[in-house]
mmCIF file of C-alpha atoms and ligand atoms in Angstrom:
data_model
loop_
_atom_site.group_PDB
_atom_site.id
_atom_site.type_symbol
_atom_site.label_atom_id
_atom_site.label_comp_id
_atom_site.label_asym_id
_atom_site.label_seq_id
_atom_site.Cartn_x
_atom_site.Cartn_y
_atom_site.Cartn_z
ATOM 1 C CA MET A 722 94.124 127.908 102.764
ATOM 2 C CA ARG A 723 92.023 124.885 104.668
ATOM 3 C CA THR A 724 93.845 121.704 104.138
ATOM 4 C CA LEU A 725 92.905 117.314 104.638
ATOM 5 C CA VAL A 726 96.041 115.692 104.677
ATOM 6 C CA THR A 727 95.219 111.559 104.824
ATOM 7 C CA GLY A 728 97.949 109.443 106.552
ATOM 8 C CA GLY A 729 99.386 112.506 107.796
ATOM 9 C CA ALA A 730 100.863 110.838 110.318
ATOM 10 C CA GLY A 731 103.362 108.491 108.127
ATOM 11 C CA PHE A 732 106.597 108.721 106.911
ATOM 12 C CA LEU A 733 105.425 110.941 103.612
ATOM 13 C CA GLY A 734 102.513 112.761 105.331
ATOM 14 C CA SER A 735 103.843 114.104 108.140
ATOM 15 C CA HIS A 736 106.381 115.418 106.408
ATOM 16 C CA LEU A 737 103.615 116.843 104.151
ATOM 17 C CA CYS A 738 101.598 118.162 107.439
ATOM 18 C CA GLU A 739 105.362 120.581 108.222
ATOM 19 C CA ARG A 740 105.764 121.883 104.550
ATOM 20 C CA LEU A 741 102.004 122.855 104.147
ATOM 21 C CA ILE A 742 102.067 124.909 107.499
ATOM 22 C CA GLN A 743 104.634 126.071 106.924
ATOM 23 C CA GLU A 744 102.989 127.581 103.561
ATOM 24 C CA GLY A 745 100.710 128.952 105.906
ATOM 25 C CA HIS A 746 97.463 126.062 105.797
ATOM 26 C CA HIS A 747 94.832 125.053 108.250
ATOM 27 C CA VAL A 748 96.163 120.992 108.387
ATOM 28 C CA ILE A 749 93.795 118.605 109.559
ATOM 29 C CA CYS A 750 95.994 115.847 109.811
ATOM 30 C CA MET A 751 94.230 112.363 109.346
ATOM 31 C CA ASP A 752 94.861 108.990 109.934
ATOM 32 C CA ASN A 753 93.992 105.069 111.292
ATOM 33 C CA LEU A 754 97.737 105.108 112.790
ATOM 34 C CA ILE A 755 97.567 101.127 111.596
ATOM 35 C CA THR A 756 101.250 102.256 109.659
ATOM 36 C CA GLY A 757 101.118 105.755 110.543
ATOM 37 C CA ASP A 758 102.522 107.176 114.296
ATOM 38 C CA LEU A 759 101.889 110.068 116.680
ATOM 39 C CA ASN A 760 105.564 110.371 117.056
ATOM 40 C CA ASN A 761 106.249 111.678 113.338
ATOM 41 C CA VAL A 762 103.638 114.260 114.672
ATOM 42 C CA ALA A 763 103.801 114.946 117.808
ATOM 43 C CA HIS A 764 105.941 118.243 117.054
ATOM 44 C CA LEU A 765 103.017 120.017 115.590
ATOM 45 C CA PHE A 766 100.895 119.467 118.429
ATOM 46 C CA GLY A 767 99.625 122.913 120.144
ATOM 47 C CA HIS A 768 100.209 124.416 116.714
ATOM 48 C CA GLU A 769 97.406 126.416 116.070
ATOM 49 C CA ARG A 770 96.931 125.807 112.587
ATOM 50 C CA PHE A 771 97.071 121.971 113.142
ATOM 51 C CA ARG A 772 94.337 119.179 113.985
ATOM 52 C CA PHE A 773 94.443 115.783 114.077
ATOM 53 C CA ILE A 774 91.663 113.384 113.364
ATOM 54 C CA LYS A 775 92.152 109.384 114.473
ATOM 55 C CA HIS A 776 89.813 108.102 111.250
ATOM 56 C CA ASP A 777 89.401 105.159 109.247
ATOM 57 C CA VAL A 778 89.186 106.484 105.810
ATOM 58 C CA THR A 779 87.742 103.358 104.396
ATOM 59 C CA GLU A 780 84.748 104.823 106.680
ATOM 60 C CA TYR A 781 82.364 107.689 105.708
ATOM 61 C CA ILE A 782 84.599 110.286 106.003
ATOM 62 C CA PHE A 783 83.265 113.860 108.303
ATOM 63 C CA VAL A 784 85.018 116.893 108.008
ATOM 64 C CA GLU A 785 83.075 120.513 109.381
ATOM 65 C CA GLY A 786 83.622 123.071 107.356
ATOM 66 C CA LYS A 787 85.246 124.452 104.052
ATOM 67 C CA LEU A 788 88.156 122.496 102.555
ATOM 68 C CA ASP A 789 90.109 123.621 99.271
ATOM 69 C CA THR A 790 92.462 120.876 99.394
ATOM 70 C CA ILE A 791 92.387 116.956 99.949
ATOM 71 C CA LEU A 792 96.269 115.219 99.877
ATOM 72 C CA HIS A 793 94.911 111.626 99.921
ATOM 73 C CA PHE A 794 98.610 110.017 101.483
ATOM 74 C CA ALA A 795 97.133 107.589 103.088
ATOM 75 C CA SER A 796 98.178 103.232 102.757
ATOM 76 C CA PRO A 797 100.332 100.821 103.532
ATOM 77 C CA ALA A 798 103.696 101.476 101.478
ATOM 78 C CA SER A 799 105.954 99.304 101.889
ATOM 79 C CA PRO A 800 106.243 95.179 100.764
ATOM 80 C CA ILE A 801 106.015 94.302 104.532
ATOM 81 C CA ASP A 802 103.505 95.872 105.240
ATOM 82 C CA TYR A 803 101.288 94.591 102.021
ATOM 83 C CA LEU A 804 102.010 91.309 103.319
ATOM 84 C CA GLU A 805 100.855 91.753 106.878
ATOM 85 C CA LEU A 806 97.780 94.080 105.834
ATOM 86 C CA PRO A 807 96.495 93.133 102.284
ATOM 87 C CA ILE A 808 92.924 93.416 103.127
ATOM 88 C CA GLN A 809 93.352 96.948 104.331
ATOM 89 C CA THR A 810 95.720 97.920 101.555
ATOM 90 C CA LEU A 811 93.474 97.511 99.196
ATOM 91 C CA LYS A 812 90.790 98.645 101.336
ATOM 92 C CA VAL A 813 92.404 101.712 101.563
ATOM 93 C CA GLY A 814 93.267 102.358 97.877
ATOM 94 C CA SER A 815 89.689 101.647 96.773
ATOM 95 C CA LEU A 816 87.045 102.961 99.839
ATOM 96 C CA GLY A 817 89.740 105.313 101.162
ATOM 97 C CA THR A 818 89.928 106.889 97.679
ATOM 98 C CA HIS A 819 86.166 106.883 96.997
ATOM 99 C CA LYS A 820 85.216 108.517 99.958
ATOM 100 C CA ALA A 821 88.119 110.432 99.755
ATOM 101 C CA LEU A 822 87.369 111.667 96.862
ATOM 102 C CA GLY A 823 83.725 111.895 97.550
ATOM 103 C CA LEU A 824 84.469 114.637 100.192
ATOM 104 C CA ALA A 825 86.502 116.859 97.692
ATOM 105 C CA LYS A 826 83.597 116.318 95.423
ATOM 106 C CA GLU A 827 81.049 117.606 98.673
ATOM 107 C CA LYS A 828 83.462 120.332 99.269
ATOM 108 C CA LYS A 829 84.812 121.336 95.944
ATOM 109 C CA ALA A 830 87.802 120.629 97.190
ATOM 110 C CA ARG A 831 91.878 120.332 94.722
ATOM 111 C CA PHE A 832 91.990 116.667 95.598
ATOM 112 C CA LEU A 833 95.907 115.038 95.242
ATOM 113 C CA LEU A 834 96.265 111.392 94.912
ATOM 114 C CA ALA A 835 99.467 109.838 96.393
ATOM 115 C CA SER A 836 100.064 107.030 93.190
ATOM 116 C CA THR A 837 103.433 105.081 92.922
ATOM 117 C CA SER A 838 105.733 103.911 90.945
ATOM 118 C CA GLU A 839 104.583 100.410 91.609
ATOM 119 C CA VAL A 840 101.348 101.041 88.803
ATOM 120 C CA TYR A 841 104.148 100.533 86.843
ATOM 121 C CA GLY A 842 105.294 96.865 88.083
ATOM 122 C CA ASP A 843 107.981 94.865 86.949
ATOM 123 C CA PRO A 844 108.758 97.328 84.011
ATOM 124 C CA LEU A 845 109.652 96.499 80.966
ATOM 125 C CA VAL A 846 109.742 100.197 79.825
ATOM 126 C CA HIS A 847 113.130 101.689 81.359
ATOM 127 C CA PRO A 848 113.429 104.291 82.646
ATOM 128 C CA GLN A 849 109.356 104.688 83.070
ATOM 129 C CA PRO A 850 107.323 107.608 81.573
ATOM 130 C CA GLU A 851 104.087 108.600 82.819
ATOM 131 C CA GLU A 852 102.564 107.186 79.191
ATOM 132 C CA TYR A 853 103.749 103.507 80.181
ATOM 133 C CA PHE A 854 100.850 101.361 81.423
ATOM 134 C CA GLY A 855 102.823 98.791 83.394
ATOM 135 C CA ASN A 856 103.824 95.407 83.653
ATOM 136 C CA VAL A 857 101.819 94.742 86.630
ATOM 137 C CA SER A 858 100.627 90.773 88.589
ATOM 138 C CA PRO A 859 97.000 91.521 89.982
ATOM 139 C CA ILE A 860 97.327 87.935 91.826
ATOM 140 C CA GLY A 861 100.926 88.547 93.523
ATOM 141 C CA PRO A 862 101.886 89.865 96.876
ATOM 142 C CA ARG A 863 102.326 93.329 95.098
ATOM 143 C CA GLY A 864 99.266 93.161 93.445
ATOM 144 C CA VAL A 865 96.960 94.512 96.634
ATOM 145 C CA TYR A 866 99.327 97.646 96.683
ATOM 146 C CA ASP A 867 99.913 97.465 92.936
ATOM 147 C CA GLU A 868 96.485 97.245 91.792
ATOM 148 C CA ALA A 869 94.692 99.585 94.672
ATOM 149 C CA LYS A 870 96.656 101.964 93.149
ATOM 150 C CA ARG A 871 95.834 102.127 89.598
ATOM 151 C CA PHE A 872 92.148 101.197 90.820
ATOM 152 C CA ALA A 873 92.628 104.678 92.525
ATOM 153 C CA GLU A 874 94.325 106.621 89.970
ATOM 154 C CA ALA A 875 90.825 105.273 87.955
ATOM 155 C CA MET A 876 89.008 106.746 90.058
ATOM 156 C CA VAL A 877 90.427 109.605 90.528
ATOM 157 C CA MET A 878 90.118 110.465 86.258
ATOM 158 C CA ALA A 879 86.751 109.046 86.989
ATOM 159 C CA TYR A 880 85.797 111.780 89.276
ATOM 160 C CA ARG A 881 87.120 114.991 87.260
ATOM 161 C CA ARG A 882 85.539 113.225 84.461
ATOM 162 C CA TYR A 883 81.807 112.829 85.956
ATOM 163 C CA HIS A 884 82.028 115.041 88.564
ATOM 164 C CA GLY A 885 84.310 117.925 87.300
ATOM 165 C CA VAL A 886 86.050 117.169 90.858
ATOM 166 C CA ASP A 887 89.629 118.788 89.825
ATOM 167 C CA THR A 888 92.386 116.503 90.873
ATOM 168 C CA ARG A 889 96.075 115.542 90.662
ATOM 169 C CA ILE A 890 98.333 112.317 90.515
ATOM 170 C CA ALA A 891 101.615 111.933 91.956
ATOM 171 C CA ARG A 892 103.003 108.979 90.869
ATOM 172 C CA ILE A 893 105.652 108.542 93.622
ATOM 173 C CA PHE A 894 109.102 106.416 93.549
ATOM 174 C CA ASN A 895 111.099 105.315 96.675
ATOM 175 C CA THR A 896 111.569 107.794 98.767
ATOM 176 C CA TYR A 897 113.450 108.183 102.017
ATOM 177 C CA GLY A 898 114.151 109.937 105.249
ATOM 178 C CA PRO A 899 113.829 110.704 108.858
ATOM 179 C CA ARG A 900 110.584 109.269 109.853
ATOM 180 C CA MET A 901 110.421 105.806 108.072
ATOM 181 C CA ARG A 902 110.257 103.126 109.986
ATOM 182 C CA LEU A 903 113.268 101.083 111.222
ATOM 183 C CA HIS A 904 111.296 98.092 110.945
ATOM 184 C CA ASP A 905 109.542 98.450 108.116
ATOM 185 C CA GLY A 906 111.329 96.596 105.750
ATOM 186 C CA ARG A 907 112.146 98.268 102.765
ATOM 187 C CA VAL A 908 115.947 98.182 102.229
ATOM 188 C CA VAL A 909 116.781 102.184 103.532
ATOM 189 C CA PRO A 910 115.712 101.563 107.047
ATOM 190 C CA GLY A 911 116.917 98.008 106.214
ATOM 191 C CA PHE A 912 120.403 98.561 105.055
ATOM 192 C CA LEU A 913 121.163 100.997 107.623
ATOM 193 C CA GLY A 914 119.616 99.662 110.585
ATOM 194 C CA GLN A 915 121.407 96.480 110.141
ATOM 195 C CA ALA A 916 125.040 98.520 109.948
ATOM 196 C CA LEU A 917 124.190 100.814 112.893
ATOM 197 C CA ARG A 918 123.604 97.458 115.139
ATOM 198 C CA GLY A 919 126.418 95.882 113.388
ATOM 199 C CA GLU A 920 124.101 92.778 111.484
ATOM 200 C CA ASP A 921 124.754 91.249 108.621
ATOM 201 C CA LEU A 922 123.656 92.627 105.325
ATOM 202 C CA THR A 923 120.256 91.146 103.961
ATOM 203 C CA VAL A 924 120.829 91.717 99.726
ATOM 204 C CA PHE A 925 117.602 90.186 98.521
ATOM 205 C CA GLY A 926 118.651 88.126 95.336
ATOM 206 C CA ASP A 927 121.869 89.233 93.608
ATOM 207 C CA GLY A 928 121.826 92.409 94.148
ATOM 208 C CA SER A 929 121.460 93.344 90.925
ATOM 209 C CA GLN A 930 117.856 95.139 90.621
ATOM 210 C CA THR A 931 117.890 98.724 90.356
ATOM 211 C CA ARG A 932 116.112 101.319 92.465
ATOM 212 C CA SER A 933 116.709 105.288 92.785
ATOM 213 C CA PHE A 934 116.406 106.583 95.939
ATOM 214 C CA CYS A 935 114.812 110.269 96.573
ATOM 215 C CA TYR A 936 115.085 112.320 99.248
ATOM 216 C CA VAL A 937 111.995 112.878 101.527
ATOM 217 C CA SER A 938 112.641 117.142 101.168
ATOM 218 C CA ASP A 939 112.978 117.293 97.580
ATOM 219 C CA LEU A 940 109.776 114.609 96.859
ATOM 220 C CA ILE A 941 107.195 117.055 99.181
ATOM 221 C CA ASP A 942 108.743 120.374 97.058
ATOM 222 C CA GLY A 943 107.517 118.424 94.080
ATOM 223 C CA ILE A 944 104.400 116.962 95.612
ATOM 224 C CA TYR A 945 103.720 120.364 96.362
ATOM 225 C CA ARG A 946 104.340 122.046 93.024
ATOM 226 C CA LEU A 947 102.361 119.894 91.514
ATOM 227 C CA LEU A 948 99.060 120.907 93.431
ATOM 228 C CA LEU A 949 100.150 123.850 92.828
ATOM 229 C CA SER A 950 100.024 123.458 88.587
ATOM 230 C CA GLN A 951 97.181 122.868 86.579
ATOM 231 C CA GLU A 952 97.854 119.524 85.386
ATOM 232 C CA THR A 953 95.875 116.809 86.001
ATOM 233 C CA ASP A 954 97.467 113.735 84.420
ATOM 234 C CA PRO A 955 99.890 111.666 86.735
ATOM 235 C CA VAL A 956 103.047 112.967 86.931
ATOM 236 C CA ASN A 957 106.087 111.036 88.184
ATOM 237 C CA ILE A 958 108.080 112.453 91.032
ATOM 238 C CA GLY A 959 110.942 110.527 92.349
ATOM 239 C CA ASN A 960 115.103 110.870 91.821
ATOM 240 C CA PRO A 961 116.854 109.294 88.507
ATOM 241 C CA ALA A 962 119.854 108.175 90.243
ATOM 242 C CA GLU A 963 119.744 104.912 89.765
ATOM 243 C CA MET A 964 121.472 102.274 91.274
ATOM 244 C CA THR A 965 121.927 98.070 92.315
ATOM 245 C CA VAL A 966 120.515 97.415 95.611
ATOM 246 C CA LEU A 967 124.145 95.758 95.788
ATOM 247 C CA GLU A 968 125.809 99.043 94.872
ATOM 248 C CA PHE A 969 123.420 100.967 97.330
ATOM 249 C CA ALA A 970 124.635 98.078 100.286
ATOM 250 C CA GLN A 971 127.732 99.119 99.644
ATOM 251 C CA VAL A 972 127.126 103.037 99.803
ATOM 252 C CA ILE A 973 125.727 102.083 103.087
ATOM 253 C CA MET A 974 128.810 100.532 104.552
ATOM 254 C CA ARG A 975 130.738 103.439 103.471
ATOM 255 C CA ILE A 976 128.964 105.908 104.836
ATOM 256 C CA THR A 977 128.029 103.912 107.707
ATOM 257 C CA GLY A 978 131.588 103.392 108.276
ATOM 258 C CA SER A 979 130.040 99.601 108.920
ATOM 259 C CA LYS A 980 132.209 96.541 109.526
ATOM 260 C CA SER A 981 128.963 94.634 108.643
ATOM 261 C CA ARG A 982 129.234 91.733 105.753
ATOM 262 C CA ILE A 983 126.480 91.315 102.629
ATOM 263 C CA VAL A 984 124.723 88.290 103.242
ATOM 264 C CA TYR A 985 122.497 87.360 100.563
ATOM 265 C CA ARG A 986 118.616 85.461 100.677
ATOM 266 C CA SER A 987 116.204 84.979 97.913
ATOM 267 C CA LEU A 988 114.598 87.596 96.041
ATOM 268 C CA PRO A 989 110.968 88.497 96.879
ATOM 269 C CA GLN A 990 108.086 87.316 94.902
ATOM 270 C CA ASP A 991 107.876 90.077 91.988
ATOM 271 C CA ASP A 992 110.841 92.092 92.824
ATOM 272 C CA PRO A 993 110.874 94.975 89.737
ATOM 273 C CA LYS A 994 114.173 94.131 88.022
ATOM 274 C CA VAL A 995 114.683 97.646 87.347
ATOM 275 C CA ARG A 996 113.314 101.287 88.833
ATOM 276 C CA GLN A 997 114.161 104.936 87.300
ATOM 277 C CA PRO A 998 111.127 107.745 86.611
ATOM 278 C CA ASP A 999 111.456 109.403 83.414
ATOM 279 C CA ILE A 1000 111.041 113.141 84.894
ATOM 280 C CA SER A 1001 111.085 115.036 81.790
ATOM 281 C CA LYS A 1002 107.167 115.738 82.347
ATOM 282 C CA ALA A 1003 108.142 116.994 86.436
ATOM 283 C CA LYS A 1004 111.010 119.420 85.120
ATOM 284 C CA ARG A 1005 109.417 120.569 81.754
ATOM 285 C CA ILE A 1006 105.952 121.853 84.041
ATOM 286 C CA LEU A 1007 106.454 121.930 87.605
ATOM 287 C CA GLY A 1008 110.054 123.052 86.802
ATOM 288 C CA TRP A 1009 111.655 120.720 89.645
ATOM 289 C CA GLU A 1010 113.625 118.000 89.967
ATOM 290 C CA PRO A 1011 115.827 116.839 92.756
ATOM 291 C CA LYS A 1012 118.560 118.529 94.265
ATOM 292 C CA VAL A 1013 119.639 116.173 97.689
ATOM 293 C CA PRO A 1014 122.869 114.022 96.591
ATOM 294 C CA LEU A 1015 122.816 110.273 97.925
ATOM 295 C CA GLU A 1016 125.347 110.516 100.361
ATOM 296 C CA GLU A 1017 123.319 113.822 101.824
ATOM 297 C CA GLY A 1018 120.263 111.766 102.398
ATOM 298 C CA ILE A 1019 121.491 109.123 104.205
ATOM 299 C CA ARG A 1020 123.459 110.555 106.727
ATOM 300 C CA GLU A 1021 120.052 112.572 107.542
ATOM 301 C CA THR A 1022 118.457 109.725 107.326
ATOM 302 C CA MET A 1023 121.193 108.200 109.624
ATOM 303 C CA LYS A 1024 120.416 110.617 112.729
ATOM 304 C CA PHE A 1025 117.273 110.067 113.013
ATOM 305 C CA PHE A 1026 117.626 106.285 112.984
ATOM 306 C CA LYS A 1027 120.582 106.511 115.034
ATOM 307 C CA GLN A 1028 118.043 108.717 117.779
ATOM 308 C CA GLN A 1029 115.430 105.860 117.608
ATOM 309 C CA LEU A 1030 117.924 103.101 118.085
ATOM 310 C CA ASN A 1031 119.838 105.747 120.500
ATOM 311 C CA ILE A 1032 123.695 105.483 119.337
ATOM 312 C CA ASN A 1033 125.521 108.420 120.127
ATOM 313 C CA ASP A 1034 127.724 110.053 117.135
ATOM 314 C CA ARG A 1035 131.211 107.481 118.712
ATOM 315 C CA GLY A 1036 128.848 104.355 117.824
ATOM 316 C CA VAL A 1037 128.110 103.691 120.859
ATOM 317 C CA ALA A 1038 124.460 102.371 122.370
ATOM 318 C CA GLN A 1039 122.515 104.289 125.361
ATOM 319 C CA PRO A 1040 121.015 102.526 128.226
ATOM 320 C CA GLY A 1041 117.517 103.185 127.918
HETATM 321 N N1 UDP B 836 115.687 94.592 99.383
HETATM 322 C C1 UDP B 836 117.284 94.378 100.240
HETATM 323 N N2 UDP B 836 117.076 93.691 100.941
HETATM 324 C C2 UDP B 836 116.495 94.115 102.402
HETATM 325 C C3 UDP B 836 115.600 94.864 101.642
HETATM 326 C C4 UDP B 836 115.129 95.445 100.477
HETATM 327 O O1 UDP B 836 118.048 93.625 99.047
HETATM 328 O O2 UDP B 836 116.704 93.912 103.459
HETATM 329 C C5 UDP B 836 115.576 95.103 98.117
HETATM 330 C C6 UDP B 836 114.083 94.675 97.469
HETATM 331 O O3 UDP B 836 114.139 92.953 97.372
HETATM 332 C C7 UDP B 836 113.890 95.463 96.061
HETATM 333 C C8 UDP B 836 114.765 96.751 96.899
HETATM 334 O O4 UDP B 836 115.139 96.562 97.872
HETATM 335 O O5 UDP B 836 114.659 94.856 95.155
HETATM 336 C C9 UDP B 836 114.001 97.816 97.365
HETATM 337 O O6 UDP B 836 112.872 97.217 98.558
HETATM 338 P P1 UDP B 836 111.752 97.908 99.246
HETATM 339 O O7 UDP B 836 111.224 97.106 99.473
HETATM 340 O O8 UDP B 836 112.540 99.337 99.870
HETATM 341 O O9 UDP B 836 111.014 98.652 98.220
HETATM 342 P P2 UDP B 836 110.478 98.627 96.904
HETATM 343 O O10 UDP B 836 111.066 99.425 95.497
HETATM 344 O O11 UDP B 836 111.039 97.134 96.346
HETATM 345 O O12 UDP B 836 108.985 98.302 96.511
#
């Protein structure tokens, strides 16, 4: 199998490249490194079945030789990134998906889109099943991501119906783990970074909004199963264990043993009040559900952030 992963140097993309190599694929990792980082795939360089191409997928994509699979994971994916990179976010979801689908059609490759729970917006149905159409503001700050991914799903379905491309759509819910960027403003690296640096934990709003956090190895396993399945409609992949953001802050304080305080900051515009995947479909069709408990996943992630911050296990910062 020869597989292209767009966004392959990103958080999810890099874990996916690793899993595909373990499964025996030849992997072409493509990334323009705007939010991706070569450090995420540094350990794969030199592997005989791994190749990296620096390219912006909103431009025509050329890959020599056959391709069996394309996994389209290129996109900024954190609210702070959409604010900083709104046009790139729109372009990669729309133009980038178009280019990647064109390549899939040309190569007769199976195509999997990394879509998102953001297609449900600030949901009025809870938990969110795949049939829910969502409650999205096209003109708010998140619109650039939400609408790009909604457009991407529409484009995937059009290529499926009109060109017969073999497609899959994964709707990915909040996922965390090693290789998340410490400074991307998301809640997991946000709180963990603050706790490890001894800073206050910044809860946005009153912290009553909910999220459901999935550990990266579980997520990748769900994606891989979806890729191998025959399911062509969207499938939610995420962990249904829901909690409030305030509860999550308390979990982080306990696990890190932090003496930090919790401080409150204003809630960003259009911040979804609830989010929890209904994963009945993934359970039924893929025989998949998440296995890694929150505490275990957070400990693994904490180890990674400690290395990034040069903190040893006694909590002492190392020089350099
Ligand atoms: N959040 C927070 N403090 C932070 C960062 C995020 O309270 O320092 C909240 C944010 O307002 C949202 C939730 O945590 O309600 C998850 O935010 P994240 O940016 O991780 O992603 P989202 O699920 O909103 O896309």
